[in-house]
Coordinates of C-alpha atoms (C1' of nucleotides) in Angstrom, one line a residue:
Chain A
M1 CA -49.1 -44.3 7.3
E2 CA -45.5 -43.6 7.4
F3 CA -44.4 -46.3 5.1
G4 CA -46.9 -45.4 2.6
S5 CA -45.7 -41.9 2.4
Q6 CA -42.2 -43.0 2.2
R7 CA -43.1 -45.1 -0.7
S8 CA -44.6 -42.3 -2.5
V9 CA -41.6 -40.2 -2.0
K10 CA -39.5 -42.9 -3.3
D11 CA -41.7 -43.4 -6.2
E12 CA -41.3 -39.9 -7.1
K13 CA -37.6 -40.0 -6.7
R14 CA -37.2 -43.0 -8.9
S15 CA -39.6 -42.0 -11.4
D16 CA -36.9 -41.3 -13.9
E17 CA -34.6 -44.0 -13.0
F18 CA -34.5 -47.5 -14.1
S19 CA -36.9 -49.5 -12.1
V20 CA -36.8 -53.2 -11.9
E21 CA -40.1 -53.3 -10.2
D22 CA -41.8 -51.3 -12.9
E23 CA -40.3 -53.6 -15.5
E24 CA -41.5 -56.6 -13.6
D25 CA -44.9 -55.3 -13.4
R26 CA -45.0 -55.2 -17.1
P27 CA -43.9 -58.5 -18.4
D28 CA -44.1 -57.4 -21.9
K29 CA -42.0 -54.4 -21.4
D30 CA -39.4 -55.6 -23.8
I31 CA -41.9 -54.9 -26.4
V32 CA -42.3 -51.5 -25.2
M33 CA -38.6 -51.1 -24.9
Q34 CA -38.2 -52.0 -28.5
E35 CA -39.6 -48.7 -29.3
P36 CA -37.2 -46.2 -27.8
P37 CA -38.5 -42.8 -27.1
L38 CA -38.0 -40.4 -29.7
T39 CA -35.1 -38.1 -29.3
T40 CA -35.6 -34.4 -29.5
N41 CA -34.4 -34.3 -33.0
E42 CA -36.6 -37.1 -34.0
R43 CA -39.5 -35.5 -32.5
S44 CA -38.8 -32.3 -34.3
T45 CA -38.4 -34.2 -37.4
V46 CA -41.8 -35.8 -37.0
E47 CA -43.4 -32.6 -36.1
A48 CA -41.8 -30.7 -38.9
G49 CA -42.8 -33.3 -41.4
P50 CA -41.1 -34.1 -44.7
N51 CA -41.4 -30.5 -45.7
A52 CA -39.0 -29.3 -43.2
S53 CA -36.2 -27.7 -45.0
S54 CA -33.9 -27.5 -42.1
L55 CA -33.0 -31.1 -42.2
T56 CA -31.2 -32.6 -45.0
K57 CA -31.7 -36.1 -46.1
K58 CA -28.3 -37.0 -44.8
E59 CA -29.3 -35.9 -41.4
E60 CA -32.4 -37.9 -41.5
A61 CA -30.5 -40.9 -42.5
D62 CA -28.1 -40.4 -39.7
E63 CA -30.9 -40.2 -37.2
L64 CA -32.5 -43.2 -38.6
E65 CA -29.3 -45.1 -38.2
N66 CA -28.9 -43.9 -34.7
A67 CA -32.4 -45.0 -33.9
K68 CA -31.7 -48.3 -35.4
A69 CA -28.5 -48.7 -33.5
E70 CA -30.3 -47.8 -30.3
M71 CA -33.0 -50.2 -31.0
G72 CA -30.5 -52.9 -31.7
K73 CA -28.9 -52.2 -28.4
V74 CA -32.2 -52.5 -26.7
M75 CA -33.1 -55.7 -28.4
E76 CA -29.7 -57.0 -27.6
E77 CA -30.3 -56.2 -24.0
N78 CA -33.6 -57.9 -24.2
Q79 CA -32.1 -61.0 -25.5
R80 CA -29.5 -61.0 -22.8
L81 CA -32.1 -60.5 -20.1
K82 CA -34.3 -63.2 -21.6
G83 CA -31.4 -65.6 -21.6
C84 CA -30.7 -64.7 -18.1
L85 CA -34.2 -65.3 -17.1
N86 CA -34.2 -68.6 -18.7
R87 CA -31.1 -69.6 -17.0
I88 CA -32.5 -68.6 -13.6
L89 CA -35.7 -70.4 -14.3
N90 CA -33.8 -73.5 -15.1
D91 CA -31.8 -73.1 -12.0
Y92 CA -35.0 -72.7 -10.1
R93 CA -36.5 -75.8 -11.5
T94 CA -33.4 -77.8 -10.9
L95 CA -33.3 -76.7 -7.4
Q96 CA -36.9 -77.5 -7.0
M97 CA -36.3 -81.0 -8.3
Q98 CA -33.5 -81.3 -5.9
L99 CA -35.6 -80.4 -3.0
H100 CA -38.2 -82.8 -4.2
N101 CA -35.6 -85.5 -4.3
V102 CA -34.4 -84.6 -0.9
V103 CA -37.8 -84.8 0.5
E104 CA -39.0 -87.8 -1.3
H105 CA -35.8 -89.8 -1.5
P106 CA -33.4 -88.7 1.2
Q107 CA -31.1 -91.6 0.4
D108 CA -30.7 -90.3 -3.1
I109 CA -29.7 -86.9 -2.0
K110 CA -26.1 -87.3 -2.8
D111 CA -26.7 -88.9 -6.1
S112 CA -29.2 -86.4 -7.2
S113 CA -27.0 -83.6 -6.1
E114 CA -24.1 -85.0 -8.0
K115 CA -26.4 -85.4 -11.0
V116 CA -27.6 -82.0 -10.7
S117 CA -24.2 -80.6 -10.2
S118 CA -23.2 -81.9 -13.5
D119 CA -25.7 -79.7 -15.0
D120 CA -24.4 -76.7 -16.7
H121 CA -26.3 -74.4 -14.5
Q122 CA -25.3 -76.1 -11.5
E123 CA -21.7 -75.5 -11.8
T124 CA -21.9 -72.7 -9.3
V125 CA -25.0 -73.8 -7.6
N126 CA -23.9 -76.8 -5.9
E127 CA -25.5 -78.2 -2.8
S128 CA -23.6 -76.1 -0.5
D129 CA -24.9 -73.0 -2.2
L130 CA -28.5 -73.7 -1.7
V131 CA -30.9 -72.0 0.5
F132 CA -33.8 -74.1 1.5
L133 CA -36.1 -71.9 3.2
S134 CA -39.5 -73.1 4.1
L135 CA -41.8 -71.4 6.2
G136 CA -44.5 -73.6 6.8
R137 CA -43.7 -76.8 8.2
L138 CA -42.9 -79.8 6.3
P139 CA -45.2 -82.7 6.8
R140 CA -44.1 -84.8 9.7
N141 CA -43.4 -87.7 7.6
N142 CA -40.9 -85.7 5.8
E143 CA -39.2 -84.6 8.9
K144 CA -37.4 -87.8 9.1
A145 CA -36.2 -87.5 5.6
N146 CA -34.9 -84.1 6.3
K147 CA -33.2 -85.3 9.4
V148 CA -31.3 -87.7 7.3
V149 CA -30.4 -84.8 5.1
S150 CA -29.4 -82.8 8.1
N151 CA -27.2 -85.6 9.4
K152 CA -25.6 -86.0 6.1
A153 CA -25.0 -82.3 6.0
L154 CA -23.5 -82.5 9.4
K155 CA -21.1 -85.2 8.4
E156 CA -20.1 -83.3 5.4
E157 CA -19.5 -80.3 7.5
E158 CA -17.3 -82.2 9.8
E159 CA -15.4 -83.7 6.9
E160 CA -14.9 -80.7 4.9
D161 CA -14.2 -78.2 7.6
K162 CA -15.4 -75.6 5.3
E163 CA -17.0 -72.4 6.2
G164 CA -20.6 -72.1 5.9
L165 CA -24.0 -72.4 7.5
S166 CA -25.9 -75.4 8.2
L167 CA -29.4 -75.1 9.0
G168 CA -32.2 -77.5 9.1
L169 CA -35.4 -78.3 7.7
E170 CA -37.3 -75.2 7.4
C171 CA -34.5 -73.0 6.5
K172 CA -31.3 -74.4 5.4
F173 CA -28.3 -72.5 4.5
E174 CA -27.1 -75.7 3.3
T175 CA -23.5 -75.3 3.3
S176 CA -20.8 -77.2 4.6
K177 CA -19.1 -75.8 7.5
S178 CA -16.5 -76.7 9.9
G179 CA -17.2 -78.4 12.9
S180 CA -18.1 -75.5 14.2
T181 CA -17.9 -74.6 17.2
T182 CA -20.7 -73.7 18.3
E183 CA -21.2 -73.6 21.8
H184 CA -24.6 -73.8 20.6
L185 CA -24.1 -77.1 19.3
Q186 CA -22.1 -78.2 22.2
N187 CA -24.8 -77.3 24.4
T188 CA -27.2 -79.6 22.7
Q189 CA -27.4 -83.1 23.8
S190 CA -28.1 -84.7 20.5
P191 CA -25.2 -85.0 18.1
T192 CA -27.7 -84.4 15.4
N193 CA -28.7 -81.2 16.8
S194 CA -26.2 -79.1 15.1
V195 CA -28.4 -79.3 12.1
E196 CA -31.6 -80.2 13.6
E197 CA -31.8 -77.6 16.2
V198 CA -32.8 -75.0 13.8
P199 CA -35.2 -77.1 12.0
K200 CA -36.8 -78.3 15.0
E201 CA -37.4 -74.9 16.2
E202 CA -38.3 -73.7 12.9
T203 CA -40.5 -76.6 12.1
G204 CA -42.9 -75.9 14.8
G205 CA -41.4 -78.7 16.8
E206 CA -40.1 -75.9 18.7
S207 CA -41.0 -75.7 22.2
W208 CA -41.6 -72.7 24.2
P209 CA -39.9 -72.2 27.4
S210 CA -39.4 -75.6 28.7
G211 CA -41.5 -76.9 31.3
K212 CA -44.3 -74.6 30.8
G213 CA -47.4 -76.0 29.6
N214 CA -46.4 -79.6 30.1
K215 CA -48.7 -80.0 32.9
T216 CA -51.7 -79.0 31.0
T217 CA -52.8 -80.0 27.6
R218 CA -51.0 -77.7 25.3
D219 CA -50.4 -77.7 21.8
H220 CA -47.3 -79.5 21.9
T221 CA -47.2 -82.8 20.2
T222 CA -45.1 -85.7 21.2
V223 CA -42.5 -84.7 18.6
E224 CA -42.5 -81.3 20.0
D225 CA -41.9 -82.5 23.5
E226 CA -39.1 -84.5 22.2
V227 CA -37.7 -81.5 20.6
S228 CA -38.0 -79.5 23.7
Q229 CA -36.1 -82.1 25.6
Q230 CA -33.4 -82.1 23.1
N231 CA -33.4 -78.5 22.8
P232 CA -34.2 -77.1 26.2
A233 CA -33.2 -73.6 25.5
K234 CA -32.0 -71.4 22.8
K235 CA -35.2 -70.6 21.2
A236 CA -34.5 -68.5 18.3
R237 CA -36.5 -65.4 18.2
V238 CA -36.9 -62.8 15.5
C239 CA -37.6 -59.4 16.7
V240 CA -39.1 -57.0 14.2
R241 CA -38.9 -53.4 15.0
A242 CA -41.1 -51.2 12.9
R243 CA -42.7 -47.9 13.1
C244 CA -46.3 -48.7 13.2
D245 CA -49.4 -46.9 14.4
T246 CA -51.5 -49.9 14.7
P247 CA -51.4 -52.0 17.9
T248 CA -49.8 -54.9 16.0
L249 CA -48.1 -55.5 12.8
N250 CA -50.4 -57.0 10.3
D251 CA -48.2 -59.8 9.3
G252 CA -50.9 -61.8 7.6
C253 CA -51.3 -64.4 10.3
Q254 CA -54.1 -64.9 12.7
W255 CA -53.2 -64.3 16.2
R256 CA -55.0 -64.7 19.5
K257 CA -53.9 -62.7 22.5
Y258 CA -53.4 -64.9 25.5
G259 CA -51.7 -62.6 27.8
Q260 CA -50.4 -59.2 28.6
K261 CA -47.8 -58.2 31.0
I262 CA -46.0 -55.0 32.0
S263 CA -42.4 -55.8 31.7
K264 CA -39.7 -54.2 33.6
G265 CA -38.1 -51.2 32.0
N266 CA -40.9 -50.5 29.7
P267 CA -44.1 -48.8 30.7
C268 CA -45.8 -50.3 27.7
P269 CA -47.4 -53.6 28.3
R270 CA -46.2 -56.5 26.3
A271 CA -48.9 -58.5 24.7
Y272 CA -48.6 -62.2 24.0
Y273 CA -50.1 -63.7 21.0
R274 CA -50.3 -67.2 19.6
C275 CA -51.0 -68.2 16.1
T276 CA -54.5 -69.4 15.6
V277 CA -54.3 -70.3 12.0
A278 CA -53.8 -73.9 13.1
P279 CA -54.8 -75.1 16.5
S280 CA -51.5 -76.7 17.1
C281 CA -49.3 -74.0 15.7
P282 CA -46.6 -73.3 18.1
V283 CA -45.8 -69.9 16.8
R284 CA -46.1 -67.1 19.3
K285 CA -45.3 -63.5 19.2
Q286 CA -44.9 -60.7 21.6
V287 CA -45.8 -57.2 20.8
Q288 CA -44.6 -54.3 22.7
R289 CA -44.0 -50.6 22.1
C290 CA -40.5 -49.4 22.3
A291 CA -40.1 -47.4 25.5
Q292 CA -37.8 -44.9 23.9
D293 CA -40.0 -44.4 20.9
M294 CA -43.6 -45.3 21.2
T295 CA -44.0 -45.2 17.5
I296 CA -41.8 -48.2 17.2
L297 CA -43.6 -51.5 17.5
I298 CA -41.4 -54.4 18.6
T299 CA -42.8 -57.7 17.5
T300 CA -41.0 -60.8 18.5
Y301 CA -41.7 -64.0 16.8
E302 CA -40.9 -67.4 18.1
G303 CA -41.4 -70.7 16.4
T304 CA -42.4 -71.7 13.0
H305 CA -45.8 -72.3 11.7
N306 CA -46.7 -75.9 11.3
H307 CA -49.4 -75.2 8.8
P308 CA -49.7 -73.6 5.4
L309 CA -49.5 -69.9 5.6
P310 CA -51.8 -67.4 4.1
L311 CA -50.2 -65.6 1.2
S312 CA -50.1 -62.5 3.2
A313 CA -48.1 -64.2 5.9
T314 CA -45.4 -65.9 4.0
A315 CA -43.2 -62.9 3.6
M316 CA -43.0 -62.1 7.2
A317 CA -42.6 -65.7 8.0
S318 CA -40.0 -66.2 5.5
T319 CA -38.1 -63.2 6.6
T320 CA -38.2 -64.2 10.2
S321 CA -37.4 -67.7 9.4
A322 CA -34.4 -66.7 7.4
A323 CA -33.3 -64.3 10.1
A324 CA -33.8 -66.9 12.8
S325 CA -31.9 -69.4 10.7
M326 CA -29.1 -67.0 10.3
L327 CA -29.1 -66.3 13.9
L328 CA -28.9 -69.8 14.9
S329 CA -26.3 -70.7 12.4
G330 CA -24.4 -67.7 13.2
S331 CA -24.7 -68.3 16.9
S332 CA -23.0 -71.5 16.4
T333 CA -19.7 -70.1 17.1
S334 CA -18.6 -67.6 19.5
H335 CA -15.7 -65.6 20.5
S336 CA -15.8 -62.3 22.0
G337 CA -13.7 -59.4 22.9
T338 CA -12.8 -58.5 19.5
R339 CA -14.6 -55.6 18.2
P340 CA -15.0 -55.9 14.6
S341 CA -12.8 -53.7 12.7
T342 CA -15.3 -53.1 10.2
T343 CA -17.3 -50.4 8.6
M344 CA -19.9 -51.2 11.1
A345 CA -17.7 -50.8 14.1
T346 CA -16.2 -47.7 12.9
T347 CA -19.3 -46.0 12.0
S348 CA -21.2 -44.0 14.5
V349 CA -24.5 -45.3 15.1
A350 CA -25.9 -41.9 15.2
D351 CA -24.9 -41.5 11.7
L352 CA -26.7 -44.5 10.5
H353 CA -30.1 -45.3 9.8
G354 CA -32.2 -47.8 8.0
M355 CA -33.4 -51.2 8.6
N356 CA -31.2 -53.6 10.2
F357 CA -31.0 -57.1 11.2
F358 CA -28.9 -57.4 14.1
L359 CA -28.1 -60.3 16.2
S360 CA -28.2 -60.4 19.8
D361 CA -28.2 -63.1 22.2
G362 CA -28.9 -62.9 25.8
S363 CA -26.9 -65.9 26.5
K364 CA -23.7 -65.1 28.1
S365 CA -22.3 -68.4 27.4
K366 CA -22.7 -67.8 23.8
Q367 CA -21.0 -64.6 24.1
F368 CA -22.8 -62.6 21.7
Y369 CA -23.3 -59.2 22.9
L370 CA -25.9 -59.1 25.5
S371 CA -29.3 -57.8 24.9
Q372 CA -30.4 -55.4 27.4
P373 CA -33.2 -56.7 29.4
A374 CA -35.6 -54.0 28.7
L375 CA -37.5 -56.1 26.3
S376 CA -35.4 -58.8 27.3
S377 CA -35.3 -61.8 25.4
S378 CA -34.7 -64.4 27.9
P379 CA -31.1 -65.4 28.2
S380 CA -31.8 -68.6 26.5
H381 CA -33.3 -67.0 23.5
P382 CA -31.0 -65.8 20.9
T383 CA -32.7 -63.0 19.2
I384 CA -32.2 -61.5 15.8
T385 CA -33.7 -58.2 15.2
L386 CA -35.0 -56.9 12.0
D387 CA -35.0 -53.3 12.4
L388 CA -37.4 -51.7 10.0
T389 CA -37.3 -48.4 11.7
S390 CA -35.3 -45.5 10.5
N391 CA -33.4 -42.8 12.3
P392 CA -34.8 -39.4 12.5
P393 CA -33.8 -37.2 9.7
S394 CA -31.5 -35.3 11.9
S395 CA -29.1 -38.1 11.9
S396 CA -26.7 -37.4 9.3
S397 CA -27.4 -40.0 7.2
S398 CA -26.5 -39.8 3.7
S399 CA -22.9 -40.1 4.6
A400 CA -23.5 -43.5 6.1
P401 CA -26.7 -45.0 5.2
F402 CA -26.0 -48.3 6.7
V403 CA -25.6 -50.4 9.5
K404 CA -26.6 -49.5 12.9
F405 CA -26.3 -51.6 15.8
S406 CA -28.5 -51.6 18.7
S407 CA -28.1 -53.6 21.7
N408 CA -31.6 -54.7 22.0
P409 CA -35.0 -54.4 20.5
N410 CA -35.6 -51.3 22.4
Y411 CA -32.7 -50.0 20.5
N412 CA -30.3 -48.5 22.8
P413 CA -27.3 -47.8 20.8
P414 CA -24.5 -48.5 20.3
R415 CA -23.0 -51.6 21.4
Y416 CA -21.0 -53.0 18.7
P417 CA -21.3 -56.6 19.3
P418 CA -18.2 -58.5 18.9
N419 CA -20.0 -60.9 16.8
S420 CA -23.0 -59.9 14.9
T421 CA -25.2 -61.2 12.3
S422 CA -26.8 -58.5 10.6
L423 CA -29.1 -58.2 7.7
N424 CA -29.4 -54.7 7.1
F425 CA -32.2 -53.3 5.1
S426 CA -31.1 -49.8 5.4
S427 CA -32.8 -47.2 3.6
S428 CA -30.8 -44.7 1.7
E429 CA -33.0 -42.0 2.9
S430 CA -33.2 -41.1 6.4
N431 CA -36.8 -41.6 7.0
A432 CA -37.6 -43.9 4.3
T433 CA -38.0 -47.4 5.3
S434 CA -38.6 -49.5 2.4
W435 CA -37.2 -52.9 2.1
S436 CA -36.7 -52.9 -1.6
N437 CA -35.4 -49.5 -1.7
G438 CA -33.0 -50.1 1.0
F439 CA -29.7 -51.8 1.0
L440 CA -29.3 -55.3 1.9
T441 CA -26.4 -55.9 4.1
Y442 CA -25.6 -59.4 5.0
N443 CA -22.9 -59.5 7.5
T444 CA -21.4 -62.7 8.4
T445 CA -18.9 -62.8 11.1
Q446 CA -16.7 -65.5 12.1
P447 CA -19.4 -67.6 13.5
Y448 CA -20.5 -68.2 10.0
N449 CA -17.1 -68.6 8.6
N450 CA -16.0 -70.5 11.5
N451 CA -12.6 -70.7 9.9
R452 CA -9.3 -71.1 11.3
N453 CA -8.8 -67.5 11.8
M454 CA -10.9 -67.6 14.8
N455 CA -8.1 -66.7 17.1
T456 CA -7.2 -63.7 15.2
N457 CA -8.6 -60.4 16.1
M458 CA -9.7 -60.1 12.6
N459 CA -13.4 -60.4 12.4
I460 CA -14.5 -61.3 9.1
L461 CA -17.3 -59.3 8.2
S462 CA -18.9 -59.6 4.9
N463 CA -21.4 -57.2 3.6
I464 CA -23.4 -57.4 0.6
N465 CA -25.2 -54.4 -0.2
L466 CA -27.7 -54.0 -2.8
G467 CA -29.2 -50.9 -3.8
R468 CA -28.5 -47.5 -4.9
L469 CA -25.1 -47.7 -6.1
Q470 CA -25.0 -44.1 -7.0
Q471 CA -24.2 -43.8 -3.4
Q472 CA -20.8 -45.0 -2.7
Q473 CA -21.2 -46.1 0.8
P474 CA -22.9 -49.3 0.2
M475 CA -20.1 -50.5 -1.8
E476 CA -17.7 -49.6 0.8
N477 CA -19.1 -52.3 3.0
I478 CA -18.6 -54.8 0.3
Y479 CA -15.2 -53.6 -0.2
S480 CA -14.4 -53.7 3.4
S481 CA -15.7 -57.2 3.8
Y482 CA -13.8 -58.3 0.8
M483 CA -10.7 -56.9 2.1
Q484 CA -11.2 -58.4 5.4
R485 CA -12.1 -61.8 4.0
N486 CA -8.9 -61.7 2.3
N487 CA -7.1 -60.9 5.4
I488 CA -6.1 -57.6 4.2
N489 CA -5.6 -55.4 7.1
H490 CA -8.2 -52.9 6.9
V491 CA -9.0 -51.5 10.2
H492 CA -11.2 -48.7 9.3
A493 CA -13.8 -48.4 6.8
P494 CA -12.5 -48.0 3.4
S495 CA -12.2 -44.6 2.2
P496 CA -14.6 -43.4 -0.4
Q497 CA -11.8 -42.9 -2.7
H498 CA -11.8 -46.4 -3.8
S499 CA -12.8 -46.6 -7.3
L500 CA -16.2 -47.9 -8.0
P501 CA -15.0 -50.6 -10.3
D502 CA -12.8 -51.9 -7.5
T503 CA -15.6 -52.0 -5.1
I504 CA -17.9 -53.6 -7.6
A505 CA -15.4 -56.2 -8.4
A506 CA -14.9 -56.8 -4.7
A507 CA -18.6 -57.1 -4.2
T508 CA -18.9 -59.5 -7.0
K509 CA -16.2 -61.6 -5.6
V510 CA -17.8 -61.6 -2.2
I511 CA -21.0 -62.7 -3.6
T512 CA -19.7 -65.4 -5.8
A513 CA -17.2 -66.6 -3.4
D514 CA -19.3 -67.2 -0.4
P515 CA -22.3 -69.4 -0.6
N516 CA -23.4 -68.0 2.7
F517 CA -23.8 -64.7 1.2
Q518 CA -25.8 -66.1 -1.6
S519 CA -27.9 -68.0 0.8
A520 CA -28.6 -65.0 3.0
L521 CA -29.0 -62.9 -0.1
A522 CA -31.5 -65.3 -1.4
A523 CA -33.5 -65.3 1.7
A524 CA -33.4 -61.6 2.1
L525 CA -34.0 -60.9 -1.5
S526 CA -36.9 -63.2 -1.5
S527 CA -38.5 -60.9 0.8
M528 CA -37.2 -57.7 -0.6
I529 CA -37.8 -58.5 -4.2
G530 CA -41.0 -60.3 -3.6
S531 CA -42.3 -57.1 -2.2
G532 CA -41.4 -55.3 -5.3
S533 CA -44.3 -56.3 -7.2
N534 CA -47.1 -54.8 -6.4
T535 CA -50.4 -55.1 -5.3
Q536 CA -52.1 -57.9 -3.5
G537 CA -54.3 -58.5 -6.4
N538 CA -51.3 -59.1 -8.5
Q539 CA -50.5 -62.5 -7.2
Q540 CA -50.1 -64.4 -10.3
G541 CA -47.0 -64.9 -12.3
G542 CA -45.1 -64.3 -9.2
A543 CA -42.5 -66.9 -10.0
E544 CA -41.5 -65.4 -13.2
N545 CA -41.7 -61.9 -11.8
L546 CA -39.6 -62.7 -8.9
M547 CA -37.1 -64.6 -10.9
S548 CA -36.8 -62.0 -13.4
Q549 CA -36.5 -59.5 -10.7
K550 CA -33.7 -61.4 -9.3
M551 CA -32.2 -61.6 -12.6
K552 CA -32.5 -58.0 -13.1
W553 CA -30.9 -57.4 -9.9
G554 CA -28.1 -59.7 -10.8
E555 CA -27.7 -58.1 -14.0
L556 CA -27.8 -54.7 -12.6
F557 CA -25.8 -55.2 -9.6
P558 CA -22.6 -54.1 -11.1
S559 CA -24.1 -51.0 -12.5
S560 CA -26.1 -48.3 -11.1
S561 CA -29.6 -49.3 -10.4
A562 CA -32.4 -49.1 -8.1
L563 CA -33.9 -52.0 -6.4
P564 CA -37.5 -52.4 -6.9
T565 CA -39.5 -50.3 -4.7
S566 CA -42.0 -52.0 -2.6
S567 CA -45.0 -50.5 -1.2
S568 CA -44.7 -50.5 2.4
K569 CA -47.1 -49.0 4.6
C570 CA -46.4 -50.4 7.9
S571 CA -43.5 -52.6 7.6
S572 CA -45.8 -55.5 7.7
S573 CA -48.0 -54.3 5.0
F574 CA -45.3 -54.5 2.6
L575 CA -44.7 -57.9 3.7
N576 CA -48.2 -58.8 3.0
K577 CA -47.8 -57.6 -0.4
S578 CA -44.6 -59.2 -0.9
S579 CA -45.7 -62.6 0.0
A580 CA -47.5 -63.5 -3.0
N581 CA -44.5 -63.2 -5.2
S582 CA -41.9 -64.2 -2.8
Q583 CA -43.2 -67.5 -2.6
P584 CA -43.1 -69.2 -5.9
G585 CA -40.0 -67.9 -7.4
S586 CA -37.7 -67.5 -4.6
L587 CA -35.4 -70.0 -3.3
M588 CA -37.7 -70.4 -0.4
F589 CA -39.8 -73.4 -0.6
L590 CA -42.9 -72.6 1.1
Q591 CA -45.8 -74.7 1.6
P592 CA -48.6 -73.9 -0.6
P593 CA -50.5 -71.2 1.0
V594 CA -54.0 -72.0 1.7
P595 CA -56.6 -69.4 1.6
L596 CA -57.7 -69.1 5.1
S597 CA -61.1 -68.2 5.7
S598 CA -61.8 -66.7 9.0
P599 CA -65.3 -65.7 9.6
K600 CA -64.3 -63.2 12.1
S601 CA -61.0 -61.7 11.6
A602 CA -60.1 -61.8 8.0
S603 CA -57.4 -59.3 8.6
G604 CA -55.8 -61.9 10.7
S605 CA -54.3 -59.6 13.2
P606 CA -55.6 -58.9 16.5
G607 CA -54.6 -55.4 16.0
D608 CA -57.1 -55.1 13.3
H609 CA -59.7 -56.3 15.5
R610 CA -58.8 -53.8 18.0
D611 CA -58.6 -51.1 15.5
K612 CA -62.2 -51.7 14.9
K613 CA -62.8 -51.4 18.6
N614 CA -60.8 -48.3 18.8
Chain B
dC1 C1' -73.1 -68.3 20.7
dG2 C1' -68.6 -68.5 19.4
dA3 C1' -64.3 -66.2 19.0
dG4 C1' -61.3 -63.1 20.8
dT5 C1' -59.7 -60.1 24.8
dT6 C1' -58.8 -58.9 29.5
dT7 C1' -56.6 -59.7 33.7
dG8 C1' -55.3 -61.7 38.0
dA9 C1' -53.2 -65.8 39.5
dC10 C1' -49.9 -69.1 38.8
dC11 C1' -45.6 -71.4 37.2
dT12 C1' -40.9 -71.4 36.1
dG13 C1' -36.2 -69.9 35.5
dC14 C1' -32.6 -67.1 37.0
dG15 C1' -29.7 -64.2 39.9
dC16 C1' -28.3 -63.2 44.4
Chain C
dG1 C1' -33.8 -70.5 49.6
dC2 C1' -35.8 -66.3 48.2
dG3 C1' -37.4 -62.8 45.4
dC4 C1' -38.0 -61.1 40.9
dA5 C1' -39.4 -61.0 36.3
dG6 C1' -41.0 -63.3 32.2
dG7 C1' -44.4 -66.2 30.5
dT8 C1' -48.8 -68.7 30.6
dC9 C1' -53.3 -70.1 32.1
dA10 C1' -58.1 -69.7 32.4
dA11 C1' -62.3 -67.5 34.0
dA12 C1' -64.8 -63.6 33.1
dC13 C1' -65.9 -60.4 29.9
dT14 C1' -66.7 -58.2 25.2
dC15 C1' -68.1 -58.1 20.7
dG16 C1' -70.2 -59.2 16.3

DNA sequence: CGAGTTTGACCTGCGC
DNA sequence: GCGCAGGTCAAACTCG
């Protein structure tokens, strides 16, 4: 499969470069590292033996000293990394406790958060910085508690008028934000919706197109009906575009096909699936081939699983959940007509490639750029697309490995949405589509920031790019966003002449300054990094692996590094693999996966089933 | 025989 | 109000 081959190519390429993944695969690597490879001289020394007359004792001593110094450096580095790991683990535990407190004792949230914030490690990780991303659904009895949290968050948002995201139960970019705007919010009846809307959808309380199914006994519970009443439209959808030969992405879940339809504008039929892992699971997905490129499989997810997810399904679920959350939070504000003067906007789509999240919204009222109706998400369905495809090699690529916008899942470029939320998992190679080898670009536009600059034409676009920094372009986005965030007029993409240190500094500032970035990063990284480990069999020690991977990344970010390479066959395969590790250590709080035994389709995907047939 | 798929009919929302 | 298109249902069918 394509991704598999891509992986192998990448593996070769990075064989001689520092690999976080490799290191993570070998927890005891520091031991290995303590014995640095022999230098040529050393080797010759060893080979020549003590009788070698060419080396004087002094030379030997020098070499010995050099080796010692080198070793010292390595050990020092090890210590530093260990310290970092410990710190991150502490953070993780603290966050976990915080979550626990939130879930168990919602009334204590503030207290606990204050308490925690007094902790050393919490100095920078305050409540507003947290990402609570849960894929499965919280138990119903917890929903209330979370609603309380959400309401609190909402109040805080209103009070603080601070930029940020506010999401709900399942995926919270729990930040304070200004009263934002959101037409989205305004459209909702319940004042609590601003925060609950996402959670409700994401918690599986989500309702499918209203009205439908109410007549017959459907899966919807009373709560869900409630939700659908409160939230008649605006079902967040996450569209995943991936090159895939199989009929469906194997995302780890069990799906049952319940319908098929030829949609207008696309000769390929669209198949409708619903999750059958749990009988009442509201999650559905649509699968359709891209009309322009039959190799591209467009999978649209809607809803959130209300049951524990199989390991193999958590990654995709987390990714889509995060994306949906971003979408919904991002959609909370709107303004149009201003084309972002950003790297994105100024970069020709044709020159770009890679994996992208892009946000689209069929809703005119929300004034996101409109999706084309080809695979039309219904107007009431804001859609975020995770583009795991790559442009053909012909597209010039290396010069601009990033960001491409497409107007719809069928990918008709370029539209340049005035507002866009985009997580970009671009690959640095034209036809390589690997999450962990790609760049992560988290763009937040004003909807997120929701700041007072809304009336300006200056779209704030913030990019965080992770990845191969030997290529300058990624940093340019960061730089650009930084400049923009600081209201520095910067109409065009920054020129490559900017010094790397500058861009690094800018990137660092961007990351540290904006909790939204951190949140989005955390979500995206959870998927990306989680995928970095390995094989499905290697599902243990995931937390530490992940955490240390994150740490590595954090450590390495300022310097040249390669992100861990994941194995990705079909884009979903990688997700399967990633899930095991993404779960425990990430900032996502997933419900404990339960091994699902399905007598029939262990693969869990109808596509697999069909594969057998075919 | 049970689970999953196929497929035509039906329902609903939206635009004109 | 009408027609269209998306989405869903459910009976029939297939498969293991």
